[in-house]
Amino acid sequence: RALREAAPGVSFAVERTGGIHYEAAYPPFYLDPGAVVAPAEKLLSDDLDDMDESADFAAQPVLKLLAHHPEMDPDAFLRLGREVAGTHAEFTRSSPSALLEISGPGVSKASTLARCCDERGISADEVVAFGDMPNDLEMLGWAGTSYAMANAHPAVLASTTHRTSSNEDDGVAEVVERLLAS
C-alpha cells in the first residue's frame, strides 16, 4: 500500500513456487497460461475463495514480490521503495528498468549464501563472490573476496576492491581459472 501511494502507476507481480502471477497492468515476462491475473493483495493472499483459482495456488509459497514502474528512474524507485516500506521487507533491484525485487525481512543473496556456507562448514573468508547489480551488494559485503564485473552498477563498483571483465567477456571464468591455477 505504501509503495502504491508513493509511486502512482506501480504494478505488482507475485512470484510463487509454481510461477509468476501478476496484476493486469504488470508487463508479463512471458505468456504463461497458468498465470493468475488479479490485484496484488489477492495474489499475496492464501484465501482465494472469491477467485476461480485452484487450492493448488494458495499452497504455493510466496518467494518474492515484484514492483514495476513504467516511468521512474530505477535507482530512484529503489530509494523510494526502501524509504516508504523498507521496515516491512527487503528491497533491491537487478534490472535496468524500474523493477524492484521485494523479499521478506532479512532475506537476501547474502543471507542465503551464509546459510548454505554454514551448513557446509565454509566461512565467509573462504567465499569469492561476483556481482553486477544492487541485489548483489549484501552478498559482496559478506563474502571474504568480492569482484565487480566491469559492466557493474556504480554502487557495486564502489563496494568491491576487485574487478574483472564484463559478463560478456567471461570475467567470472577469468577469475576462477586464475584461482584454480594458483
Coordinates of C-alpha atoms in Angstrom, one line a residue:
R1 CA 0.0 0.0 0.0
A2 CA 2.8 2.4 0.9
L3 CA 4.6 1.9 -2.4
R4 CA 1.3 2.2 -4.3
E5 CA 0.6 5.5 -2.7
A6 CA 4.1 6.9 -3.1
A7 CA 4.5 5.7 -6.8
P8 CA 1.3 6.1 -8.7
G9 CA 1.4 3.8 -11.7
V10 CA 3.3 1.0 -10.0
S11 CA 2.1 -2.5 -10.7
F12 CA 3.0 -5.8 -9.0
A13 CA 3.7 -9.4 -9.7
V14 CA 3.9 -12.2 -7.1
E15 CA 6.5 -15.0 -7.6
R16 CA 5.3 -18.2 -6.0
T17 CA 7.0 -21.6 -6.3
G18 CA 4.6 -22.5 -9.1
G19 CA 5.1 -19.4 -11.2
I20 CA 4.7 -15.7 -11.5
H21 CA 1.3 -14.2 -11.2
Y22 CA 0.6 -10.5 -11.8
E23 CA -1.7 -7.6 -11.9
A24 CA -3.3 -6.7 -15.2
A25 CA -1.1 -3.6 -15.6
Y26 CA 2.1 -5.5 -14.9
P27 CA 4.2 -6.3 -18.0
P28 CA 4.3 -10.1 -18.2
F29 CA 7.7 -11.7 -18.7
Y30 CA 6.2 -14.4 -21.0
L31 CA 2.8 -15.8 -21.8
D32 CA 2.0 -18.4 -19.1
P33 CA -1.4 -19.9 -19.4
G34 CA -1.2 -20.9 -15.7
A35 CA -0.6 -17.3 -14.5
V36 CA -3.3 -15.7 -12.3
V37 CA -4.1 -12.1 -13.1
A38 CA -5.5 -10.3 -10.1
P39 CA -4.7 -7.4 -7.7
A40 CA -1.5 -8.0 -5.7
E41 CA -3.4 -8.1 -2.5
K42 CA -5.3 -11.1 -3.7
L43 CA -2.2 -12.7 -5.2
L44 CA -0.5 -12.5 -1.8
S45 CA -3.4 -14.0 0.0
D46 CA -3.8 -17.6 0.8
D47 CA -7.6 -17.2 0.7
L48 CA -8.6 -17.2 -2.9
D49 CA -12.2 -18.3 -2.3
D50 CA -13.6 -15.4 -4.3
M51 CA -11.4 -16.2 -7.2
D52 CA -11.9 -19.2 -9.5
E53 CA -8.4 -20.5 -8.8
S54 CA -7.4 -23.9 -7.6
A55 CA -6.4 -24.6 -4.0
D56 CA -3.0 -25.5 -5.5
F57 CA -2.2 -21.8 -6.0
A58 CA -2.7 -21.0 -2.3
A59 CA -0.4 -23.9 -1.3
Q60 CA 2.5 -22.4 -3.3
P61 CA 4.8 -20.4 -1.0
V62 CA 5.5 -16.8 -2.0
L63 CA 9.1 -16.3 -3.0
K64 CA 9.1 -12.6 -3.7
L65 CA 7.0 -9.6 -4.7
L66 CA 8.0 -7.7 -7.8
A67 CA 7.1 -4.0 -8.3
H68 CA 7.3 -2.3 -11.8
H69 CA 7.1 1.3 -12.6
P70 CA 6.8 2.4 -16.2
E71 CA 8.5 5.8 -15.9
M72 CA 10.7 6.1 -12.8
D73 CA 14.4 6.0 -12.8
P74 CA 15.4 2.5 -11.5
D75 CA 17.7 3.8 -8.6
A76 CA 15.1 6.5 -7.6
F77 CA 12.4 3.8 -7.5
L78 CA 14.7 1.6 -5.3
R79 CA 15.3 4.5 -2.9
L80 CA 11.6 5.3 -2.7
G81 CA 10.7 1.7 -2.0
R82 CA 13.2 1.5 0.8
E83 CA 12.1 4.8 2.2
V84 CA 8.4 4.1 2.3
A85 CA 8.3 0.4 3.0
G86 CA 11.8 -0.7 3.9
T87 CA 10.8 -1.5 7.5
H88 CA 8.4 -4.3 6.2
A89 CA 10.7 -6.0 3.6
E90 CA 14.0 -6.1 1.8
F91 CA 14.1 -4.0 -1.4
T92 CA 16.6 -4.5 -4.2
R93 CA 16.9 -4.5 -7.9
S94 CA 18.7 -6.3 -10.7
S95 CA 17.0 -5.0 -13.8
P96 CA 18.0 -2.0 -15.9
S97 CA 14.3 -1.0 -15.7
A98 CA 12.4 0.3 -12.7
L99 CA 11.7 -3.2 -11.4
L100 CA 12.1 -3.9 -7.6
E101 CA 12.5 -7.3 -6.1
I102 CA 10.9 -7.4 -2.6
S103 CA 11.5 -10.2 -0.2
G104 CA 10.9 -10.9 3.5
P105 CA 12.9 -9.0 6.1
G106 CA 16.5 -10.4 6.3
V107 CA 16.2 -12.3 3.0
S108 CA 19.0 -11.6 0.5
K109 CA 21.6 -13.3 -1.5
A110 CA 23.9 -12.8 1.5
S111 CA 21.6 -14.4 4.0
T112 CA 21.0 -17.4 1.7
L113 CA 24.7 -17.8 0.8
A114 CA 25.7 -17.5 4.5
R115 CA 23.1 -20.2 5.4
C116 CA 24.4 -22.5 2.6
C117 CA 28.0 -22.0 3.7
D118 CA 27.2 -22.5 7.4
E119 CA 25.6 -25.9 6.6
R120 CA 28.8 -26.9 4.8
G121 CA 31.3 -25.5 7.3
I122 CA 32.5 -22.8 4.9
S123 CA 33.5 -19.4 6.4
A124 CA 32.8 -16.1 4.7
D125 CA 36.6 -15.7 4.3
E126 CA 36.6 -18.7 2.0
V127 CA 34.0 -17.3 -0.3
V128 CA 34.6 -15.5 -3.6
A129 CA 31.5 -13.7 -4.9
F130 CA 30.8 -11.8 -8.1
G131 CA 28.2 -9.2 -8.8
D132 CA 27.0 -6.5 -11.1
M133 CA 23.7 -5.1 -9.7
P134 CA 22.4 -3.7 -6.4
N135 CA 20.8 -7.1 -5.5
D136 CA 24.4 -8.3 -5.1
L137 CA 25.7 -5.7 -2.7
E138 CA 24.9 -7.5 0.6
M139 CA 26.5 -10.7 -0.7
L140 CA 29.6 -8.9 -1.9
G141 CA 29.9 -7.3 1.5
W142 CA 29.5 -10.7 3.2
A143 CA 32.0 -12.7 1.1
G144 CA 35.7 -12.7 2.0
T145 CA 36.6 -11.7 -1.5
S146 CA 34.4 -9.8 -3.9
Y147 CA 34.6 -8.9 -7.5
A148 CA 32.6 -6.4 -9.5
M149 CA 32.0 -7.1 -13.2
A150 CA 33.4 -4.4 -15.5
N151 CA 29.9 -3.6 -16.6
A152 CA 28.6 -3.4 -13.0
H153 CA 26.3 -0.8 -11.4
P154 CA 28.2 2.2 -9.9
A155 CA 27.3 1.1 -6.4
V156 CA 28.8 -2.4 -7.0
L157 CA 31.9 -0.9 -8.4
A158 CA 32.3 1.3 -5.4
S159 CA 31.7 -1.5 -2.9
T160 CA 34.3 -4.0 -4.1
T161 CA 38.1 -3.9 -4.2
H162 CA 38.5 -6.4 -7.1
R163 CA 37.4 -6.0 -10.7
T164 CA 37.1 -8.5 -13.6
S165 CA 36.0 -8.3 -17.2
S166 CA 32.3 -7.9 -18.1
N167 CA 30.0 -10.9 -18.1
E168 CA 30.1 -10.8 -21.9
D169 CA 33.9 -11.1 -21.8
D170 CA 33.8 -14.2 -19.4
G171 CA 35.0 -12.2 -16.4
V172 CA 33.9 -14.8 -13.8
A173 CA 35.7 -17.6 -15.8
E174 CA 38.9 -15.5 -15.9
V175 CA 39.0 -15.2 -12.1
V176 CA 38.0 -18.8 -11.5
E177 CA 40.7 -20.1 -13.9
R178 CA 43.3 -17.8 -12.2
L179 CA 42.2 -19.0 -8.7
L180 CA 42.4 -22.7 -9.8
A181 CA 45.8 -22.2 -11.3
S182 CA 47.2 -20.7 -8.1

